[in-house]
């Protein structure tokens, strides 16, 4: 190995976590979370404040972990989502936590929501006003689009609520569970937002161009207006928090990044009052801004105990008084704590990877560099511990998506390779999300071209700094990152000595023609941002940008 320090076993990086995805019951009595059972992550339960070693199993999945789970409003049930063998046709089970356990298994009794084979069902909303009901999104009538149904949780009876005959991708209910708005992507890559009037849609109340977005909806108390996150308007580059009146379409800007650097990441709301309590921005590091004095004081009280680390609210009870707090860092995959706001007691729940030697992990540093056309690329650089930061072997590790981004924090791949002695570069190339619509739009039709330049110029930057050895550069990624690895080997063979692609598409025609029916809105996004394989004007470029057709240029393994 090229690292001078001891190697850490890969199982400690990539094995199942000891604890993941904790959710507090609305009544604050229980916490459901994922923990290993017979080699598979399964749902477990503990009482509030109980130690991890007192966890009781609630599921016994044999092949793959549950895809998701959520508490019902009355804290009586968990709704558990699971597919079959990874087919993504998610089915729902209701788990009764108040009834006697199944005598054969000792686990809570479950019942499945009846669905036809191949149909997907997902929880859309759990209205407070009707704790015995859930709103579901179901693609039974039309496999391409999801209708809204009401589920009576105790009887599992399904009732149609709203048929999505307009092909909307996002359907928004108010706090009482009434369907109020819906949005869909247009043929030119834009978005239209509609008011729902009974079974019909209004004329568009808000339009976004292909460079803009509309999302993150949540109705305000009283249901007259709703919060949303958008960057609509020529005067706006960064996404901001706004308020919209569905009756008129009037849009009011409420807040954008005080530093003017990044999009809003998310808004935080009180579970008790549904009021806005804070906002989060993911810059080089995470920044929190608070609008509620009580939340801010308690958050800062917890944060002060973890200098240099990032503190987040993983979940909270329905009265806001009990928090599950997660503390992370670039060298810490995360530790969860119970925090009781009434007496400010902070109790450790458990570490996600208690056996990982954090003192032997490597620091992650935000950097920036210019690409081929001068566009500034934000990135993260992880340098191996126990090595002088000069003339190092370099691994370029582009993220997947590509409509995603890397951020500061623990990354198991970066830490694994750094522990093996490699410097790791994670570039947020153009079309990464979170950096404004100009940065996003700069990647249209640029797979394998300008988006690839953003990686190549990162290598040049680190070579010029003396950090990277130009003869020992590799590239690795999954999904879009896997495509970028293949593109790097095919289009810039002089740059890379090796590459590895994990589920990366080599042929864009195959990728674009294999999008499943229920991804219809995503297909439109791919057509506009990547290319339409049926459009003659796109076909020559798509072939040029498919590494499969340039395999003869690859020289490295």
Coordinates of C-alpha atoms in Angstrom, one line a residue:
X1 CA 0.0 0.0 0.0
X2 CA 1.1 3.6 -0.7
X3 CA -0.2 4.8 2.7
X4 CA 2.3 4.9 5.5
X5 CA -0.3 4.4 8.2
X6 CA -2.2 1.2 9.0
X7 CA -5.0 0.1 6.7
X8 CA -8.6 0.1 8.0
X9 CA -10.7 -2.9 7.1
X10 CA -13.1 -2.1 4.3
X11 CA -16.0 -3.7 6.2
X12 CA -15.7 -0.8 8.7
X13 CA -16.4 1.7 5.9
X14 CA -19.0 -0.2 3.9
X15 CA -20.7 -2.7 6.2
X16 CA -24.1 -2.2 7.7
X17 CA -24.3 0.7 10.1
X18 CA -25.0 0.0 13.8
X19 CA -27.8 2.6 13.7
X20 CA -29.6 4.5 10.9
X21 CA -32.7 6.5 10.1
X22 CA -34.2 7.1 13.6
X23 CA -37.8 8.5 13.7
X24 CA -39.5 9.6 16.9
X25 CA -43.2 8.7 17.3
X26 CA -45.4 11.7 17.4
X27 CA -46.3 11.1 21.0
X28 CA -42.6 11.0 21.9
X29 CA -42.7 7.6 23.5
X30 CA -40.9 5.5 20.9
X31 CA -38.0 5.7 18.4
X32 CA -38.0 3.5 15.3
X33 CA -34.7 3.0 13.5
X34 CA -32.7 0.6 11.3
X35 CA -30.3 -1.9 12.9
X36 CA -28.8 -5.1 11.7
X37 CA -30.7 -8.4 12.3
X38 CA -29.3 -11.6 10.8
X39 CA -27.1 -9.6 8.4
X40 CA -29.9 -7.4 7.1
X41 CA -30.9 -3.9 8.3
X42 CA -34.3 -4.2 9.9
X43 CA -36.6 -1.9 11.8
X44 CA -36.1 -1.9 15.6
X45 CA -37.8 0.0 18.4
X46 CA -36.6 1.6 21.7
X47 CA -38.5 3.6 24.2
X48 CA -37.5 7.3 24.4
X49 CA -34.1 7.6 26.1
X50 CA -33.4 3.9 26.2
X51 CA -30.0 2.7 25.2
X52 CA -29.3 1.0 21.9
X53 CA -28.7 -2.4 23.4
X54 CA -32.4 -2.5 24.6
X55 CA -33.7 -2.3 21.0
X56 CA -36.5 -4.8 20.0
X57 CA -36.8 -6.0 16.4
X58 CA -40.0 -5.0 14.6
X59 CA -39.3 -6.6 11.1
X60 CA -37.4 -9.7 9.9
X61 CA -36.5 -8.9 6.3
X62 CA -34.3 -11.7 4.9
X63 CA -33.0 -10.2 1.6
X64 CA -33.0 -6.4 1.7
X65 CA -33.8 -3.6 4.2
X66 CA -37.1 -1.9 4.2
X67 CA -37.2 0.9 1.6
X68 CA -38.8 3.3 4.1
X69 CA -41.0 3.7 7.1
X70 CA -43.1 6.4 8.8
X71 CA -45.1 6.7 11.9
X72 CA -48.9 7.4 11.7
X73 CA -50.1 10.5 13.5
X74 CA -51.6 8.6 16.4
X75 CA -48.3 6.7 17.0
X76 CA -50.2 3.4 16.8
X77 CA -48.8 2.2 13.5
X78 CA -45.7 2.2 11.3
X79 CA -46.3 2.3 7.5
X80 CA -43.4 0.3 5.9
X81 CA -42.4 0.4 2.3
X82 CA -40.7 -2.4 0.5
X83 CA -40.2 -3.6 -3.1
X84 CA -39.5 -7.1 -4.4
X85 CA -35.9 -7.8 -5.4
X86 CA -35.2 -4.1 -6.2
X87 CA -38.0 -3.8 -8.8
X88 CA -39.0 -0.4 -7.3
X89 CA -42.7 -1.4 -7.3
X90 CA -43.1 -0.3 -3.7
X91 CA -45.8 -1.9 -1.6
X92 CA -47.0 -0.8 1.8
X93 CA -47.4 -2.7 5.0
X94 CA -49.2 -1.5 8.1
X95 CA -47.4 -2.6 11.4
X96 CA -49.6 -2.5 14.5
X97 CA -47.5 -1.6 17.5
X98 CA -50.4 -1.7 20.0
X99 CA -51.7 -5.2 19.3
X100 CA -50.2 -8.3 20.8
X101 CA -47.2 -9.6 18.9
X102 CA -47.4 -12.4 16.5
X103 CA -47.0 -15.6 18.6
X104 CA -45.0 -17.3 15.9
X105 CA -42.4 -14.6 15.4
X106 CA -42.6 -12.4 18.4
X107 CA -42.8 -9.4 16.0
X108 CA -45.6 -6.8 15.5
X109 CA -48.4 -8.0 13.3
X110 CA -48.4 -6.5 9.9
X111 CA -51.0 -6.3 7.1
X112 CA -50.3 -5.3 3.5
X113 CA -52.2 -2.7 1.6
X114 CA -53.9 -4.6 -1.2
X115 CA -52.4 -3.7 -4.6
X116 CA -52.2 -5.3 -8.0
X117 CA -48.9 -6.8 -9.1
X118 CA -46.5 -4.2 -10.5
X119 CA -48.3 -1.2 -8.9
X120 CA -46.4 1.3 -6.8
X121 CA -47.8 3.0 -3.7
X122 CA -46.1 5.7 -1.6
X123 CA -47.2 7.7 1.4
X124 CA -47.9 11.3 0.2
X125 CA -49.2 12.9 3.5
X126 CA -50.5 12.2 7.0
X127 CA -53.0 14.9 7.8
X128 CA -53.0 15.9 11.5
X129 CA -56.8 16.6 11.3
X130 CA -57.4 12.9 10.4
X131 CA -54.9 10.8 12.3
X132 CA -56.6 7.6 11.1
X133 CA -55.9 8.3 7.5
X134 CA -53.1 8.6 5.0
X135 CA -52.9 10.0 1.5
X136 CA -51.2 7.7 -1.0
X137 CA -49.7 8.1 -4.4
X138 CA -50.7 5.1 -6.5
X139 CA -50.0 4.3 -10.2
X140 CA -52.7 1.7 -10.6
X141 CA -54.8 3.5 -13.2
X142 CA -51.9 4.7 -15.3
X143 CA -48.4 3.2 -14.7
X144 CA -46.8 6.5 -15.9
X145 CA -48.5 8.8 -13.4
X146 CA -49.7 8.7 -9.8
X147 CA -53.2 9.3 -8.6
X148 CA -54.1 10.4 -5.0
X149 CA -56.0 7.9 -2.8
X150 CA -57.1 8.0 0.8
X151 CA -56.1 5.0 3.0
X152 CA -58.1 4.2 6.1
X153 CA -55.2 2.9 8.1
X154 CA -57.1 0.5 10.4
X155 CA -59.2 -1.2 7.7
X156 CA -56.7 -0.6 4.8
X157 CA -59.6 0.6 2.7
X158 CA -58.5 2.7 -0.3
X159 CA -60.7 5.5 -1.7
X160 CA -59.9 7.5 -4.8
X161 CA -59.3 11.2 -4.1
X162 CA -57.9 12.8 -7.2
X163 CA -57.1 11.4 -10.7
X164 CA -53.9 12.7 -12.2
X165 CA -55.0 12.8 -15.8
X166 CA -52.8 15.9 -16.6
X167 CA -49.6 14.0 -16.0
X168 CA -48.4 16.0 -13.0
X169 CA -45.2 14.9 -11.2
X170 CA -45.7 16.8 -7.9
X171 CA -49.1 16.9 -6.1
X172 CA -49.5 19.1 -3.1
X173 CA -52.0 18.7 -0.3
X174 CA -52.6 21.2 2.5
X175 CA -52.3 20.6 6.2
X176 CA -55.9 19.1 6.3
X177 CA -55.1 16.6 3.5
X178 CA -57.0 18.5 0.7
X179 CA -55.3 18.4 -2.7
X180 CA -54.6 22.0 -3.5
X181 CA -51.9 22.3 -6.2
X182 CA -50.0 20.2 -8.7
X183 CA -47.1 20.7 -11.1
X184 CA -45.8 19.1 -14.2
X185 CA -42.8 19.5 -16.6
X186 CA -43.4 21.0 -20.0
X187 CA -42.0 19.7 -23.3
X188 CA -39.3 22.4 -23.3
X189 CA -38.0 21.5 -19.8
X190 CA -39.9 24.1 -17.8
X191 CA -42.4 23.6 -15.0
X192 CA -46.1 24.7 -14.6
X193 CA -47.8 25.0 -11.3
X194 CA -51.6 24.7 -11.1
X195 CA -54.3 25.2 -8.6
X196 CA -56.5 22.1 -8.2
X197 CA -60.2 23.0 -8.5
X198 CA -62.1 19.8 -7.7
X199 CA -61.2 17.3 -10.4
X200 CA -59.8 20.0 -12.7
X201 CA -56.7 22.1 -12.9
X202 CA -56.7 25.8 -13.2
X203 CA -54.7 27.7 -15.7
X204 CA -51.0 27.8 -14.6
X205 CA -50.6 30.0 -11.6
X206 CA -46.8 29.9 -11.8
X207 CA -44.4 29.0 -14.6
X208 CA -40.7 28.2 -14.5
X209 CA -38.3 28.0 -17.5
X210 CA -36.0 25.1 -18.1
X211 CA -33.3 26.9 -16.1
X212 CA -35.6 27.3 -13.1
X213 CA -37.3 25.1 -10.5
X214 CA -40.3 24.9 -8.2
X215 CA -40.5 22.6 -5.2
X216 CA -40.3 22.1 -1.5
X217 CA -44.0 22.9 -0.9
X218 CA -45.6 23.1 2.5
X219 CA -48.8 24.9 3.4
X220 CA -48.9 27.5 6.2
X221 CA -51.2 27.2 9.2
X222 CA -54.7 28.1 7.9
X223 CA -54.0 26.7 4.5
X224 CA -54.5 30.0 2.7
X225 CA -50.9 30.2 1.4
X226 CA -48.0 27.8 1.0
X227 CA -44.2 27.9 1.3
X228 CA -42.1 26.9 -1.7
X229 CA -38.5 27.0 -2.9
X230 CA -37.9 28.4 -6.3
X231 CA -35.6 30.5 -8.4
X232 CA -38.3 31.8 -10.8
X233 CA -37.5 35.3 -12.2
X234 CA -34.8 36.6 -14.4
X235 CA -33.5 38.7 -11.4
X236 CA -32.9 35.5 -9.4
X237 CA -30.0 33.1 -9.9
X238 CA -30.2 31.3 -6.5
X239 CA -33.2 29.4 -5.2
X240 CA -35.1 31.3 -2.4
X241 CA -37.9 30.6 0.0
X242 CA -41.1 32.1 -1.1
X243 CA -44.8 32.1 -0.2
X244 CA -47.6 31.6 -2.8
X245 CA -51.3 32.2 -2.7
X246 CA -52.9 29.4 -4.8
X247 CA -56.0 31.5 -5.5
X248 CA -54.1 34.2 -7.3
X249 CA -50.7 32.8 -7.9
X250 CA -49.1 35.8 -6.1
X251 CA -45.5 34.9 -5.2
X252 CA -43.7 36.7 -2.3
X253 CA -40.0 36.2 -1.7
X254 CA -39.3 35.6 2.0
X255 CA -35.6 34.7 2.2
X256 CA -32.5 33.8 0.1
X257 CA -28.9 33.0 1.1
X258 CA -27.7 36.0 3.3
X259 CA -24.2 35.5 1.8
X260 CA -25.5 35.2 -1.8
X261 CA -23.6 32.0 -2.5
X262 CA -25.9 29.0 -2.7
X263 CA -29.5 27.9 -3.2
X264 CA -31.7 27.4 -0.1
X265 CA -31.2 23.7 0.9
X266 CA -34.3 23.3 3.0
X267 CA -36.7 25.0 5.4
X268 CA -37.4 23.6 8.9
X269 CA -40.9 23.6 10.5
X270 CA -42.4 23.1 13.9
X271 CA -44.2 19.8 14.2
X272 CA -46.5 21.4 16.8
X273 CA -47.5 24.6 15.1
X274 CA -46.4 24.0 11.4
X275 CA -44.7 27.4 11.6
X276 CA -41.4 28.1 9.8
X277 CA -38.6 27.9 12.4
X278 CA -35.4 28.0 10.3
X279 CA -33.6 27.5 7.1
X280 CA -30.5 25.6 6.0
X281 CA -27.9 26.4 3.3
X282 CA -25.3 24.0 2.1
X283 CA -22.2 26.1 1.2
X284 CA -18.7 24.8 1.6
X285 CA -20.0 24.0 5.1
X286 CA -23.6 23.9 6.3
X287 CA -25.2 27.1 7.6
X288 CA -28.3 27.4 9.8
X289 CA -30.5 30.4 10.2
X290 CA -33.3 30.5 12.8
X291 CA -36.6 32.3 12.9
X292 CA -37.8 30.8 16.2
X293 CA -35.9 32.0 19.4
X294 CA -36.7 28.8 21.3
X295 CA -35.4 26.5 18.6
X296 CA -32.3 28.7 18.1
X297 CA -31.4 28.7 21.8
X298 CA -31.8 25.0 22.2
X299 CA -29.9 24.2 19.0
X300 CA -27.0 26.5 19.9
X301 CA -26.9 24.9 23.4
X302 CA -26.4 21.5 21.7
X303 CA -24.1 22.8 19.1
X304 CA -21.8 24.4 21.6
X305 CA -20.9 20.9 22.9
X306 CA -19.5 19.7 19.6
X307 CA -17.0 22.2 18.3
X308 CA -15.9 21.8 14.7
X309 CA -18.7 19.3 14.0
X310 CA -22.0 19.7 12.3
X311 CA -25.2 19.3 14.3
X312 CA -28.6 18.5 12.7
X313 CA -32.1 17.6 13.8
X314 CA -32.7 14.1 12.6
X315 CA -36.3 14.1 13.9
X316 CA -38.6 15.4 16.7
X317 CA -41.8 14.6 18.5
X318 CA -45.1 16.0 17.7
X319 CA -44.9 18.7 20.4
X320 CA -41.3 19.7 19.4
X321 CA -40.0 19.0 22.9
X322 CA -38.0 15.8 22.1
X323 CA -35.3 15.9 19.5
X324 CA -33.1 13.2 18.0
X325 CA -29.9 15.1 17.2
X326 CA -27.2 13.8 14.8
X327 CA -23.6 15.0 15.1
X328 CA -21.3 14.5 12.1
X329 CA -18.0 15.6 10.7
X330 CA -15.6 14.7 7.8
X331 CA -14.0 12.1 10.1
X332 CA -17.2 11.1 11.9
X333 CA -20.1 9.2 10.1
X334 CA -22.5 10.3 12.8
X335 CA -23.6 9.9 16.4
X336 CA -27.2 10.2 17.5
X337 CA -28.3 11.8 20.8
X338 CA -31.6 12.2 22.6
X339 CA -32.2 15.8 23.6
X340 CA -35.1 16.7 25.9
X341 CA -35.8 20.4 25.6
X342 CA -37.7 20.6 28.9
X343 CA -34.6 19.9 31.0
X344 CA -31.9 20.1 28.3
X345 CA -30.7 16.7 29.0
X346 CA -28.5 15.3 26.2
X347 CA -28.1 11.5 26.2
X348 CA -26.1 9.5 23.7
X349 CA -28.2 7.0 21.7
X350 CA -25.6 5.4 19.5
X351 CA -22.9 5.7 16.9
X352 CA -23.5 4.7 13.3
X353 CA -20.1 3.1 13.0
X354 CA -18.7 2.6 16.5
X355 CA -15.8 0.4 15.4
X356 CA -14.4 2.8 12.8
X357 CA -11.2 4.4 14.2
X358 CA -12.0 8.1 13.6
X359 CA -8.6 9.3 14.7
X360 CA -7.1 7.6 11.6
X361 CA -9.4 9.3 9.1
X362 CA -8.6 12.1 6.8
X363 CA -9.7 15.8 6.7
X364 CA -11.9 17.1 3.8
X365 CA -11.1 20.6 2.6
X366 CA -13.3 22.8 0.3
X367 CA -11.4 24.1 -2.8
X368 CA -12.3 26.0 -6.0
X369 CA -10.6 26.1 -9.4
X370 CA -11.4 27.4 -12.9
X371 CA -12.6 25.1 -15.6
X372 CA -11.8 25.3 -19.3
X373 CA -14.1 28.2 -19.9
X374 CA -13.3 30.0 -16.7
X375 CA -16.3 28.7 -14.8
X376 CA -15.4 28.3 -11.1
X377 CA -15.9 24.8 -9.9
X378 CA -16.5 24.1 -6.2
X379 CA -15.0 20.8 -5.0
X380 CA -13.7 18.9 -2.0
X381 CA -10.2 17.5 -1.5
X382 CA -9.4 14.7 0.9
X383 CA -5.7 14.2 1.5
X384 CA -4.4 11.0 3.1
X385 CA -3.2 11.1 6.7
X386 CA 0.4 10.1 7.4
X387 CA 1.5 11.5 3.9
X388 CA 3.0 14.7 2.8
X389 CA 0.5 16.4 0.6
X390 CA 2.8 16.5 -2.5
X391 CA 3.0 14.4 -5.7
X392 CA 0.3 12.1 -4.5
X393 CA -1.7 9.5 -6.5
X394 CA -5.0 11.1 -7.2
X395 CA -8.5 9.7 -7.5
X396 CA -11.2 11.9 -9.2
X397 CA -14.6 10.8 -7.8
X398 CA -17.5 12.6 -9.5
X399 CA -20.9 12.2 -7.9
X400 CA -23.9 10.6 -9.4
X401 CA -27.1 12.2 -10.6
X402 CA -25.9 14.4 -12.2
X403 CA -28.6 16.5 -10.6
X404 CA -27.1 16.2 -7.1
X405 CA -24.0 17.5 -5.4
X406 CA -21.2 16.6 -3.0
X407 CA -21.0 18.3 0.4
X408 CA -18.7 18.5 3.4
X409 CA -18.9 15.6 5.7
X410 CA -18.0 11.9 6.1
X411 CA -17.8 10.1 2.8
X412 CA -17.0 6.4 3.0
X413 CA -15.5 6.1 -0.4
X414 CA -13.2 9.2 0.0
X415 CA -12.1 7.9 3.4
X416 CA -11.4 4.4 2.1
X417 CA -9.2 5.6 -0.7
X418 CA -7.5 8.2 1.4
X419 CA -6.7 5.5 3.9
X420 CA -5.0 3.6 1.0
X421 CA -2.8 6.7 0.3
X422 CA -4.7 8.4 -2.5
X423 CA -5.8 12.1 -2.6
X424 CA -9.5 12.2 -3.5
X425 CA -11.1 15.0 -5.5
X426 CA -14.9 15.4 -5.5
X427 CA -15.8 18.1 -8.0
X428 CA -19.2 19.7 -8.1
X429 CA -19.2 20.0 -11.9
X430 CA -21.6 22.2 -13.8
X431 CA -25.2 20.9 -13.6
X432 CA -24.7 20.0 -10.0
X433 CA -27.6 21.3 -7.9
X434 CA -27.4 23.9 -5.2
X435 CA -25.2 26.6 -6.9
X436 CA -27.8 28.6 -8.8
X437 CA -29.5 28.2 -12.2
X438 CA -26.7 29.6 -14.3
X439 CA -24.3 27.0 -13.0
X440 CA -27.0 24.3 -13.5
X441 CA -27.9 25.5 -17.0
X442 CA -24.3 25.5 -18.1
X443 CA -24.4 21.7 -18.2
X444 CA -27.2 21.4 -20.7
X445 CA -26.1 19.0 -23.5
X446 CA -22.6 18.9 -22.0
X447 CA -22.3 15.3 -20.9
X448 CA -18.8 14.2 -21.9
X449 CA -17.8 17.7 -22.9
X450 CA -17.8 20.8 -20.7
X451 CA -19.0 18.7 -17.7
X452 CA -16.1 16.5 -18.3
X453 CA -13.7 19.5 -18.6
X454 CA -14.7 20.4 -15.1
X455 CA -13.1 17.2 -13.9
X456 CA -10.0 17.4 -16.2
X457 CA -9.3 21.0 -15.1
X458 CA -9.5 19.8 -11.5
X459 CA -6.7 17.4 -12.2
X460 CA -4.7 20.1 -13.9
X461 CA -5.2 22.4 -10.9
X462 CA -3.9 19.8 -8.4
X463 CA -1.0 18.9 -10.7
X464 CA 0.0 22.6 -10.9
X465 CA -0.2 22.9 -7.1
X466 CA 2.2 19.9 -6.8
X467 CA -0.4 17.9 -4.9
X468 CA -1.1 15.3 -7.6
X469 CA 1.3 13.1 -9.6
X470 CA 0.2 13.4 -13.3
X471 CA 1.3 9.9 -14.0
X472 CA -0.9 8.4 -11.2
X473 CA -4.4 9.7 -11.7
X474 CA -7.5 7.5 -11.7
X475 CA -11.2 8.1 -12.0
X476 CA -14.1 6.3 -10.3
X477 CA -17.8 6.9 -9.9
X478 CA -21.3 5.4 -9.9
X479 CA -24.3 6.2 -12.0
X480 CA -23.5 9.6 -13.7
X481 CA -20.1 9.3 -11.9
X482 CA -19.7 6.0 -13.6
X483 CA -20.5 7.6 -17.0
X484 CA -17.9 10.3 -16.3
X485 CA -15.3 7.6 -15.5
X486 CA -15.9 5.9 -18.9
X487 CA -15.9 9.3 -20.6
X488 CA -12.6 10.3 -18.9
X489 CA -11.0 7.1 -20.2
X490 CA -12.4 7.5 -23.7
X491 CA -12.1 11.3 -24.3
X492 CA -9.0 12.2 -22.2
X493 CA -7.0 8.9 -22.2
X494 CA -3.8 10.9 -21.6
X495 CA -5.1 12.1 -18.2
X496 CA -6.0 8.8 -16.5
X497 CA -3.9 5.8 -15.7
X498 CA -6.9 3.7 -14.5
X499 CA -10.7 4.0 -14.1
X500 CA -13.7 2.2 -12.6
X501 CA -17.3 2.6 -13.5
X502 CA -20.1 1.5 -11.1
X503 CA -23.5 1.2 -12.9
X504 CA -22.4 3.9 -15.3
X505 CA -24.1 4.1 -18.7
X506 CA -21.8 3.7 -21.7
X507 CA -24.5 4.3 -24.3
X508 CA -26.7 7.3 -23.9
X509 CA -29.3 5.9 -26.3
X510 CA -29.7 2.8 -24.1
X511 CA -30.0 5.0 -21.0
X512 CA -32.6 7.3 -22.5
X513 CA -34.7 4.5 -24.0
X514 CA -34.8 2.5 -20.8
X515 CA -36.4 5.1 -18.5
X516 CA -39.4 3.3 -16.8
X517 CA -43.0 4.6 -17.4
X518 CA -43.4 6.0 -13.9
X519 CA -40.4 8.2 -14.5
X520 CA -42.2 10.1 -17.2
X521 CA -41.5 13.5 -15.7
X522 CA -37.8 12.5 -15.4
X523 CA -37.8 11.4 -19.0
X524 CA -38.8 14.9 -20.0
X525 CA -35.9 16.3 -17.9
X526 CA -33.4 13.9 -19.6
X527 CA -34.8 14.7 -23.0
X528 CA -34.2 18.4 -22.5
X529 CA -31.0 18.4 -20.5
X530 CA -29.2 15.4 -22.1
X531 CA -31.0 14.8 -25.4
X532 CA -33.9 13.1 -27.1
X533 CA -32.8 9.9 -28.8
X534 CA -35.7 10.2 -31.2
X535 CA -34.8 13.7 -32.3
X536 CA -32.4 13.6 -35.4
X537 CA -30.9 16.9 -34.2
X538 CA -29.7 15.2 -31.0
X539 CA -28.6 11.9 -32.3
X540 CA -25.2 12.8 -33.7
X541 CA -24.2 14.5 -30.4
X542 CA -25.6 11.7 -28.3
X543 CA -23.5 9.2 -30.2
X544 CA -20.4 11.4 -29.8
X545 CA -21.0 11.7 -26.1
X546 CA -21.5 7.9 -25.6
X547 CA -18.2 6.4 -24.5
X548 CA -19.2 3.1 -26.1
X549 CA -18.6 4.5 -29.5
X550 CA -15.1 5.7 -28.5
X551 CA -14.0 2.5 -26.8
X552 CA -11.1 2.2 -29.3
X553 CA -9.6 5.4 -27.8
X554 CA -9.3 3.9 -24.3
X555 CA -5.8 3.0 -23.2
X556 CA -6.0 2.5 -19.4
X557 CA -7.6 -0.4 -17.5

